[in-house]
Coordinates of C-alpha atoms and ligand atoms in Angstrom, one line a residue:
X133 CA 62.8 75.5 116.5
X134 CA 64.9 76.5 113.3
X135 CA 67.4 73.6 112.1
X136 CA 70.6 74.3 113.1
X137 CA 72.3 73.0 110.2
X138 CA 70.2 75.5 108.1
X139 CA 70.0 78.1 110.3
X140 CA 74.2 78.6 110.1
X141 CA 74.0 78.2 106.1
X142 CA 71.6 81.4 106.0
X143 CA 73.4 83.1 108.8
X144 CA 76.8 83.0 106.7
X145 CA 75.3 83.8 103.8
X146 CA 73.7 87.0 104.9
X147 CA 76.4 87.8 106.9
X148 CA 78.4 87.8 103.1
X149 CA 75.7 89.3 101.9
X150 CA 76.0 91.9 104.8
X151 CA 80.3 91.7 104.1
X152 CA 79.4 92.8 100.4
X153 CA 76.9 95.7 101.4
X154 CA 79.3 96.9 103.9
X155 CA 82.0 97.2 101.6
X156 CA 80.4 99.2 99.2
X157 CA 79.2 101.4 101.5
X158 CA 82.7 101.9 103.1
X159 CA 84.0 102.2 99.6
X160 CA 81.5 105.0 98.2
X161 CA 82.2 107.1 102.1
X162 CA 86.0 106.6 102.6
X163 CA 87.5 110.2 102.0
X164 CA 89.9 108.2 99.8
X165 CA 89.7 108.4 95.5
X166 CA 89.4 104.2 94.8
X167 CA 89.4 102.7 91.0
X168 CA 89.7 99.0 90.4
X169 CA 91.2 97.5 87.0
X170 CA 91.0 94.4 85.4
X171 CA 93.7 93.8 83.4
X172 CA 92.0 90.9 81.8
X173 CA 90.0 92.5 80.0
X174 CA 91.3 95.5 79.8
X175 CA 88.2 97.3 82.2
X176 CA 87.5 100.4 84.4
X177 CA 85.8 97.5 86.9
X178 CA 84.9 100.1 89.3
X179 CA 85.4 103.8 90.4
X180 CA 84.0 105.2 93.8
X181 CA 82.8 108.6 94.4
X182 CA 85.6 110.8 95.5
X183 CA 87.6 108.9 92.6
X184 CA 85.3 110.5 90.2
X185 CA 85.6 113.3 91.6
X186 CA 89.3 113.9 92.1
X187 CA 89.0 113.2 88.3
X188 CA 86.5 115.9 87.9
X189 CA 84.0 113.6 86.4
X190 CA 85.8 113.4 83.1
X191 CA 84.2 110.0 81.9
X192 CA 86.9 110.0 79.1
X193 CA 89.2 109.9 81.8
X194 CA 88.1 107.7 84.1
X195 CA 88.7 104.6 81.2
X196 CA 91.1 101.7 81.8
X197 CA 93.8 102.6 79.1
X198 CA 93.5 106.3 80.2
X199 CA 93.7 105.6 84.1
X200 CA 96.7 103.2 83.3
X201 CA 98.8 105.8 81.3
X202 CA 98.4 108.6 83.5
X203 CA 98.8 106.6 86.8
X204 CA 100.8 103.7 85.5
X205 CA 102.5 104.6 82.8
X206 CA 105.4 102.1 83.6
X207 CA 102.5 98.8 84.2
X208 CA 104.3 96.0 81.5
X209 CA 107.3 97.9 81.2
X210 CA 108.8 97.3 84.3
X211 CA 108.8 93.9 87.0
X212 CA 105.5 94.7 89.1
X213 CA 107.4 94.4 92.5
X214 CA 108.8 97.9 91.2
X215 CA 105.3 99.3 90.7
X216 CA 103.4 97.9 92.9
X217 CA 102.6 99.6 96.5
X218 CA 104.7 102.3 96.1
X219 CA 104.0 105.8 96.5
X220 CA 103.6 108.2 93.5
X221 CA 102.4 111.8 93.0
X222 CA 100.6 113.6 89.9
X223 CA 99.9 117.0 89.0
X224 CA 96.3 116.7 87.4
X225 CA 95.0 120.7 86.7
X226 CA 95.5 122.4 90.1
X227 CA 95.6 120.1 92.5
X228 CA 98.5 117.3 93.4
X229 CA 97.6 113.9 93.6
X230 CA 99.8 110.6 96.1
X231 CA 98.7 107.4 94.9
X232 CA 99.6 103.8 95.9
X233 CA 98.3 100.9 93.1
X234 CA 98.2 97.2 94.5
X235 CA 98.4 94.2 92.9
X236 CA 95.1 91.8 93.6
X237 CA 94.7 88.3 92.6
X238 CA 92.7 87.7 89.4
X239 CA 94.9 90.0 87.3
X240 CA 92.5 92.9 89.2
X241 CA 94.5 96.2 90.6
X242 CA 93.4 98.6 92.8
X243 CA 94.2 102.2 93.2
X244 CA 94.1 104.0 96.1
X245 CA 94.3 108.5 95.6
X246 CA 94.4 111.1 97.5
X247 CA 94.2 114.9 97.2
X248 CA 97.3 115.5 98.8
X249 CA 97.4 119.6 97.5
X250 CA 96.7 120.7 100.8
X251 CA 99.6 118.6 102.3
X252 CA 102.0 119.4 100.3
X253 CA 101.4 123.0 100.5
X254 CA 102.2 122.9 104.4
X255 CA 105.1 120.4 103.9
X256 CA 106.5 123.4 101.4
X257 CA 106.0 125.9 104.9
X258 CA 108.2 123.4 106.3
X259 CA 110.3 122.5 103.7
X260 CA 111.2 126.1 104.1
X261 CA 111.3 126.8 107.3
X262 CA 114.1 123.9 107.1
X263 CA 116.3 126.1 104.6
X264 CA 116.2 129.1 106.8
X265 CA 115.7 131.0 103.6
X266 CA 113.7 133.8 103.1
X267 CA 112.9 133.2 106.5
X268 CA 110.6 136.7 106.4
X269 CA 108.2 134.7 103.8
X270 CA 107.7 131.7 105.9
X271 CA 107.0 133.6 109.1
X272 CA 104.2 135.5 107.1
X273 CA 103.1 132.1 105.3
X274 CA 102.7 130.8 108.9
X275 CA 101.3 133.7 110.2
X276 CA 98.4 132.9 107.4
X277 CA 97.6 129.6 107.8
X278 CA 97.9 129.9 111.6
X279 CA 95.9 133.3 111.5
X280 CA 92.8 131.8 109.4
X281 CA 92.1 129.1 111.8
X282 CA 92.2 131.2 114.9
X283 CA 90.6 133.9 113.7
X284 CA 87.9 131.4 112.9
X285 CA 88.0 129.7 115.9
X286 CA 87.5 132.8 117.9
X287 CA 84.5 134.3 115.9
X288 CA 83.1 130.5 116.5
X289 CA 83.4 131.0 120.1
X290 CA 82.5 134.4 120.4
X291 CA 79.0 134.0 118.3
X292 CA 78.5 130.6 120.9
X293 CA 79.2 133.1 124.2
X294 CA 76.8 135.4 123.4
X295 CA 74.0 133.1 122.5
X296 CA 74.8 130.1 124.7
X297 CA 71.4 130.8 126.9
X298 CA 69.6 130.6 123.6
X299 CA 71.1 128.0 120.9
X300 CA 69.6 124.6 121.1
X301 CA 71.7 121.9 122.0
X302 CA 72.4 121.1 118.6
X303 CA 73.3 124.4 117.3
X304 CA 75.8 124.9 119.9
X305 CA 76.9 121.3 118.9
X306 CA 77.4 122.7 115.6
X307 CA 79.6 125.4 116.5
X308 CA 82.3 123.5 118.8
X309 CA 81.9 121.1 115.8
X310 CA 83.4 123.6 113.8
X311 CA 85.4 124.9 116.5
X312 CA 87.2 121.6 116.3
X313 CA 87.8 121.3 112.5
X314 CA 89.8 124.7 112.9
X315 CA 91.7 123.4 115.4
X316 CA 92.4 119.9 113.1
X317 CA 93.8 122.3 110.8
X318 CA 96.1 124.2 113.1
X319 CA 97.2 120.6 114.6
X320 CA 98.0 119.3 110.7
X321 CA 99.8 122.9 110.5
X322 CA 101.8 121.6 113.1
X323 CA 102.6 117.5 112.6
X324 CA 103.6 119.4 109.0
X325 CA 106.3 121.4 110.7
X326 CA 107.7 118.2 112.2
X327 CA 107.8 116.0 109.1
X328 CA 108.1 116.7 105.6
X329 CA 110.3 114.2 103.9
X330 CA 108.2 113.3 100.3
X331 CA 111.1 113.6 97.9
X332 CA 113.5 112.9 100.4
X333 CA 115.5 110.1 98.9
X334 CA 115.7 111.2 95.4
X335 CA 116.3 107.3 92.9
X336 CA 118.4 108.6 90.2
X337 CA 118.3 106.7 87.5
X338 CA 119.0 107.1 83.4
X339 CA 115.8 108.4 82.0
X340 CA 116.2 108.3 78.6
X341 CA 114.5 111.9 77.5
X342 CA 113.2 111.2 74.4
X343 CA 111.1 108.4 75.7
X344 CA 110.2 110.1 78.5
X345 CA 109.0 113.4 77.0
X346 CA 106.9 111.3 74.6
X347 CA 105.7 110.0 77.2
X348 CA 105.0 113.1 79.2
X349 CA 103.6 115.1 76.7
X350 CA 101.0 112.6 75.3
X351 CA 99.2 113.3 79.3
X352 CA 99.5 117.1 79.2
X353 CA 98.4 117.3 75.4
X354 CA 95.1 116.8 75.7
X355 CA 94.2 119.8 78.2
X356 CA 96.4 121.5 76.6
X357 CA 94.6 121.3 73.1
X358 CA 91.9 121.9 74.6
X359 CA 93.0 125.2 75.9
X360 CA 94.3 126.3 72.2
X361 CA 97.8 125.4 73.1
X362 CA 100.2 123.8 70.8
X363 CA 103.2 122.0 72.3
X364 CA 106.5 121.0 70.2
X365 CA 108.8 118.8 71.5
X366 CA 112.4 119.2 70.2
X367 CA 115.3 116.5 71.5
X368 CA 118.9 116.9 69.9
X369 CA 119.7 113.4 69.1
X370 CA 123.3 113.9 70.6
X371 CA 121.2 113.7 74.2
X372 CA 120.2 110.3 75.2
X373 CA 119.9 110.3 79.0
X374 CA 119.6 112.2 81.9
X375 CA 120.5 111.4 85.5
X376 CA 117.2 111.9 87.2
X377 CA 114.7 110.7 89.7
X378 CA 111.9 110.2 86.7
X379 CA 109.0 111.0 89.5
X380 CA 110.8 114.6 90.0
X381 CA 111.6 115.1 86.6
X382 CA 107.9 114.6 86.5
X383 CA 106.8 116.6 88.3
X384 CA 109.0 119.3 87.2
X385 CA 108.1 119.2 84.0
X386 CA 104.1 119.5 85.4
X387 CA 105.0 122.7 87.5
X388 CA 106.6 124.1 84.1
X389 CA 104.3 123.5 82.0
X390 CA 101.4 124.4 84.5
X391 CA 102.6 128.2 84.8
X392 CA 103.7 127.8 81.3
X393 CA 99.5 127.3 80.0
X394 CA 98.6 129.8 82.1
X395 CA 100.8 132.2 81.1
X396 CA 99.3 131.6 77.9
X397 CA 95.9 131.5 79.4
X398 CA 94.8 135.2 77.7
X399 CA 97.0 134.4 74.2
X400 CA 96.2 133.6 70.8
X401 CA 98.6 131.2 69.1
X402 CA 99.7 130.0 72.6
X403 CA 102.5 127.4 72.1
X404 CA 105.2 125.7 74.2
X405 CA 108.0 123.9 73.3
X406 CA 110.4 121.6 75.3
X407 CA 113.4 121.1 74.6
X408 CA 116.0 118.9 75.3
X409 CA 120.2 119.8 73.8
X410 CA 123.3 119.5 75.5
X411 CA 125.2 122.5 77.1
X412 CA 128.3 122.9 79.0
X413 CA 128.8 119.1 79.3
X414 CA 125.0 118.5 81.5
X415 CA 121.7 118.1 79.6
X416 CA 119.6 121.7 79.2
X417 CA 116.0 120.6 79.1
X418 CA 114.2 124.2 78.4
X419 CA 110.1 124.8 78.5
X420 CA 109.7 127.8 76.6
X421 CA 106.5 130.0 76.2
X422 CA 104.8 132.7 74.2
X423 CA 102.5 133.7 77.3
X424 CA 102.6 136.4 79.2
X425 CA 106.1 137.1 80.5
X426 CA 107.1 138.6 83.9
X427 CA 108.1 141.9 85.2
X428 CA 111.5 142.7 86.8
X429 CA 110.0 142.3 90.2
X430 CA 108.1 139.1 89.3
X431 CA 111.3 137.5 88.1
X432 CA 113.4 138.7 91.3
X433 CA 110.4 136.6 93.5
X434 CA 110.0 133.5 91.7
X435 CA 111.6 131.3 94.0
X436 CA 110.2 132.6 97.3
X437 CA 107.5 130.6 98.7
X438 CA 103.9 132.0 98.6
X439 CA 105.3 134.7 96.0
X440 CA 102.3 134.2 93.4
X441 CA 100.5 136.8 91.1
X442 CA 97.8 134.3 90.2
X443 CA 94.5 134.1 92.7
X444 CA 94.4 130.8 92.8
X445 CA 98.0 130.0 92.9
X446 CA 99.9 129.0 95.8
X447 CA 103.0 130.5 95.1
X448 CA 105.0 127.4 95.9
X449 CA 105.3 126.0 92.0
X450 CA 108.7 126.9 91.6
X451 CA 110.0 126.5 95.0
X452 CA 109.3 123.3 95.1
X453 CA 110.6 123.2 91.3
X454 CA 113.8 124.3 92.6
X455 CA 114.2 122.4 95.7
X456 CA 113.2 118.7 93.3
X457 CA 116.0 119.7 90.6
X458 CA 118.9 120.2 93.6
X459 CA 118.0 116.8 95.0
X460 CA 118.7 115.7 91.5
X461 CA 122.2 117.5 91.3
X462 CA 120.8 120.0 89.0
X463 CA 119.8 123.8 88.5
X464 CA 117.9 126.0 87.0
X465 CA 117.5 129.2 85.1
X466 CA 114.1 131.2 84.2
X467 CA 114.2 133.9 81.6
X468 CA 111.6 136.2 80.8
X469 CA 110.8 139.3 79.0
X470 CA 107.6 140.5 79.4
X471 CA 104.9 140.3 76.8
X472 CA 106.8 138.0 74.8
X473 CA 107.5 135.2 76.9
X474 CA 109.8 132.8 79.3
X475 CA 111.9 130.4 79.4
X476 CA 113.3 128.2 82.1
X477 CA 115.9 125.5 81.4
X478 CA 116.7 122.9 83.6
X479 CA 120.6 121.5 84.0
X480 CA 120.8 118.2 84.6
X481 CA 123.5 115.8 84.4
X482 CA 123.8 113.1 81.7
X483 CA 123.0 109.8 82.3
X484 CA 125.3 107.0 81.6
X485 CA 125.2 105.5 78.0
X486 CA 124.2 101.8 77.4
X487 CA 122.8 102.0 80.5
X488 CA 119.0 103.6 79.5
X489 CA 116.3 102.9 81.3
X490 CA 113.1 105.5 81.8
Ligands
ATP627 N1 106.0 130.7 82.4 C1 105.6 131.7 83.1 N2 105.2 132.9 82.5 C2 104.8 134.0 83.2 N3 104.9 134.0 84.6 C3 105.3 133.0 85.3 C4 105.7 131.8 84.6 N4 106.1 130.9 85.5 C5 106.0 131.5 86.7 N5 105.5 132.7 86.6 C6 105.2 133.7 87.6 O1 105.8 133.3 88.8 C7 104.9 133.2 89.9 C8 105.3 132.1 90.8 O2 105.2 130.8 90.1 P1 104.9 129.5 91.0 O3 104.8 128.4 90.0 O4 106.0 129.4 92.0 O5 103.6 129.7 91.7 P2 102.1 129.9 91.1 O6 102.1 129.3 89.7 O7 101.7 131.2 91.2 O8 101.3 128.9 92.0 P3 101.4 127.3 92.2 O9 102.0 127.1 93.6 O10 100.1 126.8 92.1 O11 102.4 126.8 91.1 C9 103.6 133.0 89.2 O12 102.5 133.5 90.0 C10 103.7 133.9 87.9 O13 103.5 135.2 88.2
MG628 MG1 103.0 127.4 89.3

């Protein structure tokens, strides 16, 4: 008989071992991006798969000081209880990434992303439906993202009727299988139509705008170099702050300056400049482009949802633009003259001086 005294030492230490194995697995086939820091020494400690891949695989990405400035640009600058555990979103190239960064013990933090494009988009269906505007758009962007589930759906089930005698049990498993994904999305359609709250409760606070546009355009330079895009940033010193949530004005910023490089996509001599100057006693913060410029009938659309003339755009950009900058007691104004270029400015109010905080 084993020794019992034994016997528990090596069961608890393969059931560690087992603890350890598991979570890795778990970790590398959870749909959710994870990245580990250590702020000790200043290390990427680990990255899982979809992680790497929300992040495209860019290995000069994926690198402590990088990961820290584009997800926590804030981390020493502000107390940790601010940071930490809260809910943030990033624009990175296409897609629209929520993440939540937690504190662990031994100076480690861990990040959790998702890809949350998809969400967002259907929130926006809602978010519209809510404003009973354009109403005409939103029935036919429901119409779509009902339509392509449920015509799916019933090609699914018509291809299992007529071969039901004949599929093996596992093909026809396959089929309800995908059967059932359609219908996932149809139910997400729906749970989308009943809450969409993410930029509900605006914080407005006094960003000040030089600090924060350094800031901001130090993460979009480096695509944008990439893509033969110069940027100039331009702040009238008269303009210190501006009253704004700085996650929206964020965000904001990356819609504008997404549709801004790709109106640029087909130029030479691309370049954008933001600037920042007072006007009519609120804070004009303008993106301005030499891209492509818009038509009469581009410009009359460009706040409706799913209005896009790009195939891979949603059409929601500026919508959603719009809708952010209101919650921040702002406007907006886009003009554009096609060929030569566009420019949208964004009225905000001032902040309050001596009080500046980004
Ligand atoms: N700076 C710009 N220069 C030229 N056209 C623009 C510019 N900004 C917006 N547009 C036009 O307005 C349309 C709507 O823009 P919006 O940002 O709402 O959606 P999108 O960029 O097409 O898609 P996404 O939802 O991915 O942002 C674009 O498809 C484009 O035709
Ligand atoms: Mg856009």
């Amino acid at each position: 008989m084993q020794d019992t005294a034994a016997y528990n030492v090596a069961t608890r230490s393969e059931d560690k071992h087992l603890d350890y194995a598991l979570c890795a697995s778990i970790m590398e086939t959870i749909d959710l991006g994870i990245v580990i820091l250590g702020t000790k020494s200043s290390e990427l400690i680990f990255k899982n798969r979809v992680a790497s891949e929300i992040f495209q695989n860019n290995q000069a990405l994926l690198e402590y000081h990088n990961i820290l400035s584009l997800l926590l640009a804030d981390y020493g600058s502000r107390p940790e209880d601010e940071i930490f555990g809260k809910n943030y979103t990033l624009r990175f190239k296409n897609r629209l990434l929520g993440y939540t960064p937690y504190r662990a013990p031994d100076g480690y933090i861990w990040i959790i992303i998702r890809d949350i494009t998809e969400r967002i988009r259907l929130e926006s269906i809602a978010e519209a439906v809510n404003s009973m505007d354009n109403i005409s758009y939103v029935f036919s962007g429901i119409r779509h993202e009902l339509g392509n589930p449920i015509n799916s759906i019933k090609m699914t089930l018509s291809v299992l009727k007529r071969n039901l005698g004949d599929y093996s049990p596992a093909s026809v498993e396959k089929y309800v299988d995908r059967a059932m994904t359609e219908i996932s999305r149809v139910e997400f359609l729906l749970q989308a139509l009943k809450s969409f709250s993410i930029f509900e409760h605006p914080e407005i606070k006094n960003v000040t705008i030089d600090d924060f546009l350094t800031r901001f355009i130090a993460l979009v330079s480096n695509d944008l170099r990439q893509a033969g895009i110069k940027i100039v940033k331009a702040v009238d010193p008269n303009v210190a702050t501006v009253a704004a949530d700085p996650r929206l004005l964020h965000q904001v910023m990356m819609n504008l300056i997404t549709n801004a490089s790709d109106a640029l996509a087909e130029r030479n001599a691309g370049s954008i400049t933001i600037r920042a100057s007072r006007q009519d006693g609120l804070v004009a913060l303008v993106v301005e482009d030499n891209g492509c410029g818009m038509s009469e009938e581009t410009q009359s659309n460009l706040f409706k949802p799913f209005f896009t003339t790009k195939t891979r755009g949603t059409g929601l950009g500026l919508m959603i633009t719009l809708k952010m900058v209101t919650q921040m007691k702002g406007n907006m104004d886009v003009k554009s003259a096609k060929g030569k270029g566009t420019r949208v400015t964004v009225l905000l109010q001032e902040g309050l001086r001596d009080h500046a905080q980004t």
